[in-house]
Amino acid sequence: MIPYGRQDISQDDIDAVVETLRSDWLTQGPAVPNFERKIAAYCGAQYAVAVNSATSALHIACMALGLGRGDILWTSPNTFAASANCALYCNATVDFVDIDRRTYNMSVDALRNKLADAEREGRLPRIVVPVHFAGQSCEMREIKALADQYGFHIIEDASHAVGGRYLDKCVGDCRYSDITIFSFHPVKIITTAEGGIALTNNGELAGRISLLRSHGITRDPALMEESDGPWYYQQIELGYNYRMTDMQAALGLSQTARLDEFVLRRHAIAEHYDAMLRDLPITIPWQHPDAYSAYHLYPICIPAQISNINRRAVFDGFRAAGIGVNVHYIPVHMHPYYNRLGFKAGDFPQAEAYYRETISLPMYPTLTQSQQAHVIDVLKGLVA
Ligand SMILES: *Cc1c(COP(=O)(O)O)cnc(C)c1O
């Protein structure tokens, strides 16, 4: 079975992890801060805090920005549930902003309209979480202008987008946001097995996120109320154990050396799909001129109206041919848990229409030319 995505682990990656296993530190050693510095430097952000998943990073990023009961967080419905769940962990309320038909990212027009309504009704969000779907940055310049106008914070969920660029700058430099999150799950661009990171240019936020990552416990005398001696530490907040291990960070450091290579390979695969699929009665992923995607995904759409074959038949045809295509995403508000919070079908029609048509084709650096040719042949057989 050709999967839709998979990691690329080299001998150097394996050696880096084994070296850590033989070292004095399995966790909280030198690899984690080295990895943090490397990702921060790569992106051009001042601070990076590595954690055990992007989900954890989203949670404590929200906490660091003061999200709590009575507050509202908005995100895109076309995402993994974690982008929204982080608000619920903080006892805040979630709402969604429908997507743009071309990029499948949060629509700036929909955001602008919803903000105007929310201001009238006194229910403006405290945090907006734009999600860089498939690795393509949202229109951050426009979203940041709205943040300045309406006074909300921005957390970029860039789980798909490490190695991507926006207006010729790295995603993760946080010039349009308070905090940016990456995921290092194995299907993402680089991996630490499980893992995530929060980037920011605000030292106070970075300090709060690192405190919350490790139980809310500090050894910094400046943060303590008093000190009993050199052994002393204090718990000053209710935090979590969200730490990344040194083994994971060593893998991440090693993978980061090939990040640009991975993204270039993903672009080569995307360009070949573009060229070979252009004349089929399907929609290939449109690229915004301001964005250089990390190409986590290559989502095509099988338009219900113009093709005599539907998405389900294409999906089944791929699977029968040994191609593990997938669907990204079931809109978050359509899940039963979110239905119980009051959301229903029809609430975000663009995300729902996109969901009914989409299939993610295999996209990962080790996809071979002959495997890609097979994917293209099978698709042509199914829709031509
Ligand atoms: C993968 C993903 C997450 C969660 O990442 P984990 O590291 O698995 O917790 C969050 N948001 C989006 C958009 C994702 O794709």
Coordinates of N, CA and C and ligand atoms in Angstrom, one line a residue, residues 53-55 79-80 82-83 131 157 159-160 183 188 195 329, ligand 1:
S53 N 3.9 17.4 21.9 CA 3.1 17.4 20.7 C 2.6 18.8 20.4
A54 N 2.1 19.0 19.1 CA 1.5 20.3 18.8 C 0.3 20.5 19.6
T55 N -0.4 19.5 19.9 CA -1.6 19.6 20.7 C -1.3 20.2 22.1
T79 N -9.6 21.6 9.7 CA -8.4 21.3 10.4 C -8.6 20.1 11.3
F80 N -7.5 19.6 11.9 CA -7.5 18.6 12.8 C -8.1 19.2 14.1
A82 N -7.5 19.3 17.1 CA -6.6 19.9 18.1 C -6.6 21.4 18.0
S83 N -6.8 22.0 16.8 CA -6.8 23.4 16.7 C -7.9 24.1 17.5
V131 N -5.1 28.3 10.5 CA -4.4 27.0 10.2 C -3.8 27.0 8.8
D157 N -1.5 27.9 13.7 CA -1.4 26.5 13.7 C -0.7 26.1 12.4
S159 N 1.1 23.5 11.9 CA 1.5 22.0 12.0 C 1.9 21.5 10.7
H160 N 1.3 22.0 9.6 CA 1.6 21.5 8.2 C 2.7 22.3 7.5
S183 N 4.0 20.9 14.3 CA 3.9 19.5 14.8 C 5.0 18.7 14.1
K188 N 4.0 14.6 9.3 CA 4.3 16.0 9.0 C 5.6 16.2 8.3
G195 N 5.7 15.1 18.9 CA 6.5 16.3 19.3 C 5.9 17.6 18.6
Y329 N -10.2 17.7 5.6 CA -10.6 17.2 6.9 C -12.1 17.0 7.0
Ligands
LIG1 C1 -1.2 17.2 13.3 C2 -1.9 18.4 13.6 C3 -2.1 18.9 15.0 C4 -1.7 18.1 16.1 O1 -0.4 17.7 16.1 P1 0.2 16.6 17.2 O2 1.7 16.9 17.2 O3 -0.2 15.3 16.7 O4 -0.4 16.9 18.5 C5 -2.7 20.1 15.2 N1 -3.2 20.8 14.1 C6 -3.1 20.4 12.9 C7 -3.6 21.3 11.8 C8 -2.4 19.2 12.6 O5 -2.4 18.8 11.3

